[in-house]
JSON list of C-alpha atoms in Angstrom, two decimals:
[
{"chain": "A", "resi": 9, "resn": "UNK", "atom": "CA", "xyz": [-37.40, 156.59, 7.22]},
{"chain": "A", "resi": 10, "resn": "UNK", "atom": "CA", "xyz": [-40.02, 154.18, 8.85]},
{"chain": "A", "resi": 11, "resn": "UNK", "atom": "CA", "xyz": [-41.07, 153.63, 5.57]},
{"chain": "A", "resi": 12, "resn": "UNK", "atom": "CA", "xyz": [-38.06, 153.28, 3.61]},
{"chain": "A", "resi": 13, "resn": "UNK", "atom": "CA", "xyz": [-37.12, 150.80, 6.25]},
{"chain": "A", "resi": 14, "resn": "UNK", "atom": "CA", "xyz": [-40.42, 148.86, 6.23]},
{"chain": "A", "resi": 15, "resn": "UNK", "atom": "CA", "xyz": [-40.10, 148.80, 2.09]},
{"chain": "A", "resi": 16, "resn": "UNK", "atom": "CA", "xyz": [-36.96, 147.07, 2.69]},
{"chain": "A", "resi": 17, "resn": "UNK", "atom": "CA", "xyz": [-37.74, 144.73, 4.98]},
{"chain": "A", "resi": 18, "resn": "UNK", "atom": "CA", "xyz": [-40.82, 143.78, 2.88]},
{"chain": "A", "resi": 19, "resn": "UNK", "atom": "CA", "xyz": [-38.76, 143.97, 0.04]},
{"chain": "A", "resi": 20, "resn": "UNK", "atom": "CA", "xyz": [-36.32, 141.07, 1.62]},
{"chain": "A", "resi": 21, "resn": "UNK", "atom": "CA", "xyz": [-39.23, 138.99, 2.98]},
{"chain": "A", "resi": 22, "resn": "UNK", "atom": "CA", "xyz": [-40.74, 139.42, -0.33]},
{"chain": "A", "resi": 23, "resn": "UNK", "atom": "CA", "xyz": [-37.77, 137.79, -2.31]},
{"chain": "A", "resi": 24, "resn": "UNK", "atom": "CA", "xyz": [-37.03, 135.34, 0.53]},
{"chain": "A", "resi": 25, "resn": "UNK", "atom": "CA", "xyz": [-40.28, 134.08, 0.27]},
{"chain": "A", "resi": 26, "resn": "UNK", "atom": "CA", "xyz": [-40.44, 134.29, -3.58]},
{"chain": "A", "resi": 27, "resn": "UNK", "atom": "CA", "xyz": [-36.94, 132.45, -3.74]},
{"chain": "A", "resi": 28, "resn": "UNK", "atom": "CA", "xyz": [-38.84, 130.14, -1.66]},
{"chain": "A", "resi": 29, "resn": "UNK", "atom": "CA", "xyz": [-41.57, 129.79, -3.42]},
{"chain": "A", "resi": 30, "resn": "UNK", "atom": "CA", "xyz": [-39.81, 129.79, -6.14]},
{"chain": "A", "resi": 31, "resn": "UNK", "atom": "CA", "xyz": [-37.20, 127.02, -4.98]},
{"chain": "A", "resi": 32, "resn": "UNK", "atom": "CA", "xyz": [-39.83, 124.40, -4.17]},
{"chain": "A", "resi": 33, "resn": "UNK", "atom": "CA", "xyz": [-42.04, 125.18, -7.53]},
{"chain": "A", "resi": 34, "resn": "UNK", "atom": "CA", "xyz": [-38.60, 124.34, -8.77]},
{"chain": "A", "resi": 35, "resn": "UNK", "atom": "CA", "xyz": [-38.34, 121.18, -7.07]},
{"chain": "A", "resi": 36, "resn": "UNK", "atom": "CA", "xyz": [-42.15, 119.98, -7.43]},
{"chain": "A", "resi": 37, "resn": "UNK", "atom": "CA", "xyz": [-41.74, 120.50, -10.90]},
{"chain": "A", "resi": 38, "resn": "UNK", "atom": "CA", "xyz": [-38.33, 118.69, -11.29]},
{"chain": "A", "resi": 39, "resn": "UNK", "atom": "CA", "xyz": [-40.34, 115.74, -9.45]},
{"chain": "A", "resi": 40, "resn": "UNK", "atom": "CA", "xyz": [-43.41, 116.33, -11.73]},
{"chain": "A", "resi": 41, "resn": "UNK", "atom": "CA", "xyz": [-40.85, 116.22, -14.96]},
{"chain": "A", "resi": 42, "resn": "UNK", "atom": "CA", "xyz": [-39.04, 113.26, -13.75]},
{"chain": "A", "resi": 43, "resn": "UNK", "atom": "CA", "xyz": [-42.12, 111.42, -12.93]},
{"chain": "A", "resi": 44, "resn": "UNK", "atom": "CA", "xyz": [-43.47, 112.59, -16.34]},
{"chain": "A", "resi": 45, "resn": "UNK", "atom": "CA", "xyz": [-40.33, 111.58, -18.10]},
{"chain": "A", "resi": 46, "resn": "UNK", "atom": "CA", "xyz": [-39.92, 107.90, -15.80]},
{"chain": "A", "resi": 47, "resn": "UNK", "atom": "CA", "xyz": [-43.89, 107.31, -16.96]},
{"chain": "A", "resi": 48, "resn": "UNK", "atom": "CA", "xyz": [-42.92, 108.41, -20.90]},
{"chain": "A", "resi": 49, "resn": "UNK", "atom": "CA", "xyz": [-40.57, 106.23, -21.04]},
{"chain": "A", "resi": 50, "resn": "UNK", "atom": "CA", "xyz": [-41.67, 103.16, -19.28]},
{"chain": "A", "resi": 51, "resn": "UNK", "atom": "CA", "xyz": [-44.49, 103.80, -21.41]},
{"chain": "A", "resi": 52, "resn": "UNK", "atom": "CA", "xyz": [-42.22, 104.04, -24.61]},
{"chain": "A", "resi": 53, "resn": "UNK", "atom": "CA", "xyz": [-40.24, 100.78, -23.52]},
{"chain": "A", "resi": 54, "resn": "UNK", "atom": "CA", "xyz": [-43.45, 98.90, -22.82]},
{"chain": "A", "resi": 55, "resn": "UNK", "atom": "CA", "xyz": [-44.95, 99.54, -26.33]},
{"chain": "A", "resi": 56, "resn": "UNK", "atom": "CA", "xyz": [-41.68, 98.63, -27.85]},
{"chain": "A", "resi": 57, "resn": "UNK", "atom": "CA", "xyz": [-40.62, 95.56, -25.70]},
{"chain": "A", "resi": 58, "resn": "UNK", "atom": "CA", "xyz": [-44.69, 94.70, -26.45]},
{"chain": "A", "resi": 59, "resn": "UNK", "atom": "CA", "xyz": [-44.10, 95.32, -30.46]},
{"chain": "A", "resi": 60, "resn": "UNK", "atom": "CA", "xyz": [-40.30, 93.43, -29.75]},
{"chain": "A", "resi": 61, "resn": "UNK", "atom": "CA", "xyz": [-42.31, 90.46, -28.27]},
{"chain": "A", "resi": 62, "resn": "UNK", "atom": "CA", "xyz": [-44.99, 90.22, -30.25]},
{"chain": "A", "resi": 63, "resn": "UNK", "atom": "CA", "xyz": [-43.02, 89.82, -33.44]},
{"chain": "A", "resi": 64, "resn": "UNK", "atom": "CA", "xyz": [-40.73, 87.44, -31.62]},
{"chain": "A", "resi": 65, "resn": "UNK", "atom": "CA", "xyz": [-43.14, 85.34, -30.12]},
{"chain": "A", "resi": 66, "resn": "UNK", "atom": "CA", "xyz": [-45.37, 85.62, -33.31]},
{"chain": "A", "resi": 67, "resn": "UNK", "atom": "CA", "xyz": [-42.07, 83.94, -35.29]},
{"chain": "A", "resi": 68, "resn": "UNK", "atom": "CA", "xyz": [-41.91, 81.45, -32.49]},
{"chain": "A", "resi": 69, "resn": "UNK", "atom": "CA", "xyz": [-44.87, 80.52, -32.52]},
{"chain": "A", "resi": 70, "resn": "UNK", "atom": "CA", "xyz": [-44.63, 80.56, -36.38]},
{"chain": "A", "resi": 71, "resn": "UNK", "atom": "CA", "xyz": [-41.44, 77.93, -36.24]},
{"chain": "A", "resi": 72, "resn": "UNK", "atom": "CA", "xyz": [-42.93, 76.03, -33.65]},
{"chain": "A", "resi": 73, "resn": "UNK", "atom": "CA", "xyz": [-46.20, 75.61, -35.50]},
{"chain": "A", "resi": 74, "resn": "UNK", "atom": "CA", "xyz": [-44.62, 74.31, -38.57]},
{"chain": "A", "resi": 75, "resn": "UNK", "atom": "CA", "xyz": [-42.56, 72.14, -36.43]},
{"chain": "A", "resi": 76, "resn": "UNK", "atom": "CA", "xyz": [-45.71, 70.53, -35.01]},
{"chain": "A", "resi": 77, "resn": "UNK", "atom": "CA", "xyz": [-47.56, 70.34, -37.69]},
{"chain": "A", "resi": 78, "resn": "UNK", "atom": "CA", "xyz": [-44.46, 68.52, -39.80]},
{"chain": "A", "resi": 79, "resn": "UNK", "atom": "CA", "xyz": [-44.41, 66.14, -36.76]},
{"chain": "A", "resi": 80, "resn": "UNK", "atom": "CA", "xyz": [-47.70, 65.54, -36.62]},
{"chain": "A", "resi": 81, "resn": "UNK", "atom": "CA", "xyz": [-48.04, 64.99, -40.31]},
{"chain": "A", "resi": 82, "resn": "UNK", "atom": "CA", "xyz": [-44.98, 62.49, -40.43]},
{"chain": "A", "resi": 83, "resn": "UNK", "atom": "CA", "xyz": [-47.05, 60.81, -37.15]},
{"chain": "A", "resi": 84, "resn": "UNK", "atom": "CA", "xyz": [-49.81, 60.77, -39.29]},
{"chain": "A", "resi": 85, "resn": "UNK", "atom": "CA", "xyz": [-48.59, 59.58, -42.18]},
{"chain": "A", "resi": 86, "resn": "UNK", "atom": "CA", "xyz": [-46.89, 56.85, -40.37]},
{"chain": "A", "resi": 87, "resn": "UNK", "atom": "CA", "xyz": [-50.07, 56.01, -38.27]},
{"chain": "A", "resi": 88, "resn": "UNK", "atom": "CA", "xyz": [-52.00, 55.83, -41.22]},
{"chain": "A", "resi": 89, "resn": "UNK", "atom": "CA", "xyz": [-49.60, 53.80, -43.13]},
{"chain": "A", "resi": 90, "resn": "UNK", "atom": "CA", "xyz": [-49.99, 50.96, -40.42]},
{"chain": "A", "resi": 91, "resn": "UNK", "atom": "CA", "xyz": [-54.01, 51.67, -40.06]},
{"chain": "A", "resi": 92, "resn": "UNK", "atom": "CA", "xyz": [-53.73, 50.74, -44.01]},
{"chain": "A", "resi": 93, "resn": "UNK", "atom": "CA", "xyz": [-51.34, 47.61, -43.45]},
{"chain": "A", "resi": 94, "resn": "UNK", "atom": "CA", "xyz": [-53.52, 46.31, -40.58]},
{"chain": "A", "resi": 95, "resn": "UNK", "atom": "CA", "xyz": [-56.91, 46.64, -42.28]},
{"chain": "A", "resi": 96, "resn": "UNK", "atom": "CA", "xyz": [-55.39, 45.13, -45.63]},
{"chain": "A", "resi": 97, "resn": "UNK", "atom": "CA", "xyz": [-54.13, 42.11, -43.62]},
{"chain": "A", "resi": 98, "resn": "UNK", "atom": "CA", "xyz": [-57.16, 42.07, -41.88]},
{"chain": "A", "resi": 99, "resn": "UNK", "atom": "CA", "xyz": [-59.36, 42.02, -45.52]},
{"chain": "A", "resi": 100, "resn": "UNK", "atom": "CA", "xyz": [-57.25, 39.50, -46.76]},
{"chain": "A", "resi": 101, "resn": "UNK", "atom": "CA", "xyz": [-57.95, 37.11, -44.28]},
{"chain": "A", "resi": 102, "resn": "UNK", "atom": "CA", "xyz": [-61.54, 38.24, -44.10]},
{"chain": "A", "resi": 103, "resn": "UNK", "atom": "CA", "xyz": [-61.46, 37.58, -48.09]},
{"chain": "A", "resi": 104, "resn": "UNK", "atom": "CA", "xyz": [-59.85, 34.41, -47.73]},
{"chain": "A", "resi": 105, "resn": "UNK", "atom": "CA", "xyz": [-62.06, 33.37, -44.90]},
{"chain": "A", "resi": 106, "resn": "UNK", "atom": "CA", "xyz": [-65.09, 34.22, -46.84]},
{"chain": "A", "resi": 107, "resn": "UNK", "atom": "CA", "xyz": [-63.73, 32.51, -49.56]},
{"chain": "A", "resi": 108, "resn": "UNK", "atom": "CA", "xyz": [-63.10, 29.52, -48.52]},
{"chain": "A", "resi": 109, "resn": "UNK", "atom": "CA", "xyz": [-66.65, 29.61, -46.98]},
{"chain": "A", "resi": 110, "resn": "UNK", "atom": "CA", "xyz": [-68.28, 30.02, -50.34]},
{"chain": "A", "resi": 111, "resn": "UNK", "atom": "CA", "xyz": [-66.12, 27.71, -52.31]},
{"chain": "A", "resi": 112, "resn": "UNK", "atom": "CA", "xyz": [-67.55, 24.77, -49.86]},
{"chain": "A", "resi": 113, "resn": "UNK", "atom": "CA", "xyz": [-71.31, 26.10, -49.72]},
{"chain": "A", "resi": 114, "resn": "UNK", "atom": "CA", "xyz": [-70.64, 25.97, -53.69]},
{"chain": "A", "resi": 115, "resn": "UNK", "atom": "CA", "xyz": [-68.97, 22.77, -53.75]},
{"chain": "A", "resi": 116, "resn": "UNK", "atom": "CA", "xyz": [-71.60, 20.58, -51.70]},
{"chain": "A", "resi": 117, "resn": "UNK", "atom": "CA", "xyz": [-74.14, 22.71, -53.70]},
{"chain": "A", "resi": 118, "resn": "UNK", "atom": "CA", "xyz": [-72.78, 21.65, -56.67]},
{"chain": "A", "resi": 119, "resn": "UNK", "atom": "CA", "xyz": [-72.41, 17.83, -55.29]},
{"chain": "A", "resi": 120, "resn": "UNK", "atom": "CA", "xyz": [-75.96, 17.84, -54.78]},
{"chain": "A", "resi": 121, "resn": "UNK", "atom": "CA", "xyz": [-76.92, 18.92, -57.81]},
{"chain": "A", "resi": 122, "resn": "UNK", "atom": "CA", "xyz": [-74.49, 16.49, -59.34]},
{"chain": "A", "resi": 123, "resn": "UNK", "atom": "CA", "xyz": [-76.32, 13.83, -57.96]},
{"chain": "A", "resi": 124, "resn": "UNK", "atom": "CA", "xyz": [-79.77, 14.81, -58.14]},
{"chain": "A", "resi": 125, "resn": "UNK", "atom": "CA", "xyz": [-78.74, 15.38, -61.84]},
{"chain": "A", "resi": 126, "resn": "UNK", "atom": "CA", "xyz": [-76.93, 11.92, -62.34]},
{"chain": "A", "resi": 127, "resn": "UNK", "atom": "CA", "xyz": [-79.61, 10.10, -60.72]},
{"chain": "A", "resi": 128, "resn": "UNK", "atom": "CA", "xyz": [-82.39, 11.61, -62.97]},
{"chain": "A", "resi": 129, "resn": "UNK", "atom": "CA", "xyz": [-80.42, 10.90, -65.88]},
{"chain": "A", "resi": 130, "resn": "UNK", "atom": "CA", "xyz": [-79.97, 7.38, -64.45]},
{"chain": "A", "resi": 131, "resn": "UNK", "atom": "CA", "xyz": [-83.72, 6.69, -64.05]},
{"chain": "A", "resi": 132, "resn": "UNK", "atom": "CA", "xyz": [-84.47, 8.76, -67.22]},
{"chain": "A", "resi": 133, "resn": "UNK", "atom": "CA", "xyz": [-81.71, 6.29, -69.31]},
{"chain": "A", "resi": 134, "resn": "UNK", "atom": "CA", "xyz": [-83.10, 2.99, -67.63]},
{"chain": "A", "resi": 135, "resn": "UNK", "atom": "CA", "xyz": [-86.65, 4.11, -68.35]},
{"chain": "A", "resi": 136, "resn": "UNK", "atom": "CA", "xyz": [-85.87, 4.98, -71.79]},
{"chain": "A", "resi": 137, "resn": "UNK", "atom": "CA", "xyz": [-83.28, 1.45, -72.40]},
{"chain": "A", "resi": 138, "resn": "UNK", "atom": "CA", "xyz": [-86.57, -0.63, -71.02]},
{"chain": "A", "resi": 139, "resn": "UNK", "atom": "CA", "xyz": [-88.86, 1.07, -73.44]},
{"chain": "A", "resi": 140, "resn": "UNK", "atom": "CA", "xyz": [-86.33, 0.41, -76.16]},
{"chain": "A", "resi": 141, "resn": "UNK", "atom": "CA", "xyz": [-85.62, -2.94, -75.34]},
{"chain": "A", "resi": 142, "resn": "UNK", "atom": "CA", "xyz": [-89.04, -3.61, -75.10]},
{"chain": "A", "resi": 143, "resn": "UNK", "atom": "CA", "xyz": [-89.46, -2.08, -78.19]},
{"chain": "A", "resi": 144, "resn": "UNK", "atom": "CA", "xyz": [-86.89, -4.11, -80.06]},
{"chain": "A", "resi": 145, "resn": "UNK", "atom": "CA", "xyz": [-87.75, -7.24, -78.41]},
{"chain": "A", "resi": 146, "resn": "UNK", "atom": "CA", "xyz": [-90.54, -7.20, -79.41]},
{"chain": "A", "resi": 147, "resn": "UNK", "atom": "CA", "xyz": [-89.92, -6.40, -82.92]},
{"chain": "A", "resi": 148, "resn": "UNK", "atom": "CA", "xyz": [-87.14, -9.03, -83.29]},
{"chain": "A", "resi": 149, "resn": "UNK", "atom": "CA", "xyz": [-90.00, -11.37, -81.84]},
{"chain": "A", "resi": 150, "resn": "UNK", "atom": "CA", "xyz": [-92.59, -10.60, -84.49]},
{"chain": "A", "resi": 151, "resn": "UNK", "atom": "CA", "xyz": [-89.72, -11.34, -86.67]},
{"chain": "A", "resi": 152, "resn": "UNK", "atom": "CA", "xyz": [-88.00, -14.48, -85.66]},
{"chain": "A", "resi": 153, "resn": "UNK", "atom": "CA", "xyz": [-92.16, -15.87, -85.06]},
{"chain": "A", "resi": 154, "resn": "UNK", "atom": "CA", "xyz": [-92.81, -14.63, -88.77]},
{"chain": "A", "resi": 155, "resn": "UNK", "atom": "CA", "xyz": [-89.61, -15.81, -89.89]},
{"chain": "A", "resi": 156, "resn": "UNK", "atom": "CA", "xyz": [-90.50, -19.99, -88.54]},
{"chain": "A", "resi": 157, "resn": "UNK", "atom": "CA", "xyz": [-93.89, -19.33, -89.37]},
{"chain": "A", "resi": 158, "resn": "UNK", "atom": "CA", "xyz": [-92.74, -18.96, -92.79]},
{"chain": "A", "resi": 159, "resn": "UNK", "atom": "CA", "xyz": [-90.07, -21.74, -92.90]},
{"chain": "A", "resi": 160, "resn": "UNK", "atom": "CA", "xyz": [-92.58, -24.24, -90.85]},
{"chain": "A", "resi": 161, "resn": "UNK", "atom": "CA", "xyz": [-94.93, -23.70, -93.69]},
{"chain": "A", "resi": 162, "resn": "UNK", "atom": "CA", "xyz": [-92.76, -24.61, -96.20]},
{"chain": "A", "resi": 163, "resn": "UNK", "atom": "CA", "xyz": [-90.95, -27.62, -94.69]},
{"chain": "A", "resi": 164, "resn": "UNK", "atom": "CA", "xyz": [-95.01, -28.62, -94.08]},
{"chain": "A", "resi": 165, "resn": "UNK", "atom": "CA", "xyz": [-95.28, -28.19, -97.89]},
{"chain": "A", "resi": 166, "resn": "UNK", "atom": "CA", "xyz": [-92.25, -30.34, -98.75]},
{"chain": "A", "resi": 167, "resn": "UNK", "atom": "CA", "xyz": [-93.00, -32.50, -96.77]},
{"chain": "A", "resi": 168, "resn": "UNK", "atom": "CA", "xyz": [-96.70, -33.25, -97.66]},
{"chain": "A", "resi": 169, "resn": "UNK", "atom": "CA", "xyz": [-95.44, -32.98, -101.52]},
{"chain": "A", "resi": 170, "resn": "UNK", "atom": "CA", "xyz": [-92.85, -35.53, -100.61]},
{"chain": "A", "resi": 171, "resn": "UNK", "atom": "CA", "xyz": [-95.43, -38.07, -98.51]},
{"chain": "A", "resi": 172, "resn": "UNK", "atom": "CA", "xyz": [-98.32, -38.07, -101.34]},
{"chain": "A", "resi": 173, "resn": "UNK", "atom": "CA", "xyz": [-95.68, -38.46, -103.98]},
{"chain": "A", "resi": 174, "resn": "UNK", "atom": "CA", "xyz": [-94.74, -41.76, -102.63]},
{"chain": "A", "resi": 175, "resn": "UNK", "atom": "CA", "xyz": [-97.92, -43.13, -101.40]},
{"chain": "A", "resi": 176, "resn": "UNK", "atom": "CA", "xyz": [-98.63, -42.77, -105.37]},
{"chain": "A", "resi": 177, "resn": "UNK", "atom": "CA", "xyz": [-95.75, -44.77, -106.35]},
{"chain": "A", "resi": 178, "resn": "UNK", "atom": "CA", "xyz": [-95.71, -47.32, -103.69]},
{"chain": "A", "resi": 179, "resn": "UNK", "atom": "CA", "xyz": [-99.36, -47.62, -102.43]},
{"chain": "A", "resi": 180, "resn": "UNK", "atom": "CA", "xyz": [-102.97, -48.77, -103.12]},
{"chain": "A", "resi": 181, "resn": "UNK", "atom": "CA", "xyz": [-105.64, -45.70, -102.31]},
{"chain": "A", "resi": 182, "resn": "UNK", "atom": "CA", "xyz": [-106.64, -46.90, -99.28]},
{"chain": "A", "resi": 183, "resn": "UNK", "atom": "CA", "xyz": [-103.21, -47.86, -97.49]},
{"chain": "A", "resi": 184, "resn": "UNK", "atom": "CA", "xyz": [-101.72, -44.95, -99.27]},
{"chain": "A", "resi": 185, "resn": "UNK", "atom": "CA", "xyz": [-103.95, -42.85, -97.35]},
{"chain": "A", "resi": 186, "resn": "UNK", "atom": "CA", "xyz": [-104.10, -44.77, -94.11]},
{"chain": "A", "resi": 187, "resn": "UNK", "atom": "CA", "xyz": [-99.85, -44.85, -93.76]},
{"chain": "A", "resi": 188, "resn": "UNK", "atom": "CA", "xyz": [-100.10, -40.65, -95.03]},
{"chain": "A", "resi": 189, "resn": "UNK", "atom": "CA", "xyz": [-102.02, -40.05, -92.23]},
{"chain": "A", "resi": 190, "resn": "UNK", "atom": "CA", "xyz": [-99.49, -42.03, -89.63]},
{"chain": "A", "resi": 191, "resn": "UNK", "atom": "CA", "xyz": [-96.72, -40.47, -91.41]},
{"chain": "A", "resi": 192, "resn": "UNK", "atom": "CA", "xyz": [-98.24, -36.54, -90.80]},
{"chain": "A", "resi": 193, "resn": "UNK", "atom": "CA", "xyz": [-98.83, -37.94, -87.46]},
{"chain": "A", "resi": 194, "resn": "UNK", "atom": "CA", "xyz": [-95.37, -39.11, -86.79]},
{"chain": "A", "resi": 195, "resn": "UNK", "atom": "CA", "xyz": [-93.42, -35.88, -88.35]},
{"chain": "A", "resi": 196, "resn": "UNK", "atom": "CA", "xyz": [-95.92, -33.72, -86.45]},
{"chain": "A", "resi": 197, "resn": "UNK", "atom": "CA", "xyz": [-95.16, -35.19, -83.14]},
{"chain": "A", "resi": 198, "resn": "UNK", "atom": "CA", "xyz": [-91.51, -36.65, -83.70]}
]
C-alpha cells in the first residue's frame, strides 16, 4: 500500500514538476523564437531598407550629379566665354599698342634713312654737276678760244692783204712801209 501510495505521489510530483519543466522550456523557448524571429527580421528589413536606399540614393546621387555637372558646365562655358572676350579685348589693345609702337620706330627709321639717302644723293648730284660743268666749261672754252683764234687769224689776214694792197697803189717803198707799220700798229692796239 506504502508503495502504491509513494508511486503516486511520485507519480504527481513527477508530472507537476515535468509540467513545470515543461511550462517554462515552453516559455524560454517562445522568448528564444521571438527573439530569433525580432533579430530575422530586423535583419531582413535592414538588408532590404539597405538595398531600398542604396538604389535610391545611388539615383539621387545619379540626378544630382548630372545636375551639377550641367551647372557647372553652363558656368563654365559662360566663364570661359568672358575669359575669351577679356583676353581678345585685351590682345587687341596689346596689338594696337604694339602697333602703333612699331609704325613710329619704322617711321623715324624710315625718316632717317630718307635723309641720309637724300643728302647723299644731294652731295653725290652736286659732285657729279661740278665735274660736268667743269667738264663742259671747259670744252665750250677750248672752243669759243679756237673758234677767235681762228677768226682773229683771218681778220689779221684781211687785213694785212688789204694794208699792202694799198701801200702798192698809193705809196713809194719806203713810206709804204713806214705808214704799214703805223697802220698794224694802230689796228693792233685800237
Amino acid at each position: 500500500m506504502l508503495e502504491e501510495m509513494l508511486e503516486e505521489v511520485l507519480e504527481e510530483m513527477l508530472e507537476e514538476v515535468l509540467e513545470e519543466v515543461l511550462e517554462a522550456l515552453e516559455e524560454v523557448l517562445e522568448e528564444m523564437l521571438e527573439e530569433m524571429l525580432e533579430e530575422m527580421l530586423e535583419e531582413m528589413l535592414e538588408e532590404m531598407l539597405e538595398e531600398v536606399l542604396e538604389e535610391m540614393l545611388e539615383e539621387v546621387l545619379e540626378e544630382m550629379l548630372e545636375e551639377v555637372l550641367e551647372a557647372l558646365e553652363e558656368m563654365l562655358e559662360e566663364v570661359l566665354e568672358e575669359v575669351l572676350e577679356a583676353l581678345e579685348e585685351m590682345l587687341e589693345e596689346m596689338l594696337e599698342e604694339v602697333l602703333e609702337e612699331v609704325l613710329e620706330a619704322l617711321e623715324e627709321v624710315l625718316e632717317e634713312m630718307l635723309e641720309e639717302v637724300l643728302e647723299a644723293l644731294e652731295e653725290m648730284l652736286e659732285e657729279m654737276l661740278e665735274e660736268m660743268l667743269e667738264e663742259v666749261l671747259e670744252e665750250v672754252l677750248e672752243e669759243v678760244l679756237e673758234a677767235l683764234e681762228e677768226v682773229l687769224e683771218e681778220m689779221l689776214e684781211e687785213v694785212l692783204e688789204e694794208e699792202v694792197l694799198q701801200d702798192r697803189i698809193t705809196m713809194p717803198s719806203h713810206a709804204s712801209s713806214h705808214m704799214r707799220s703805223t697802220l698794224l700798229f694802230d689796228n693792233r692796239y685800237s
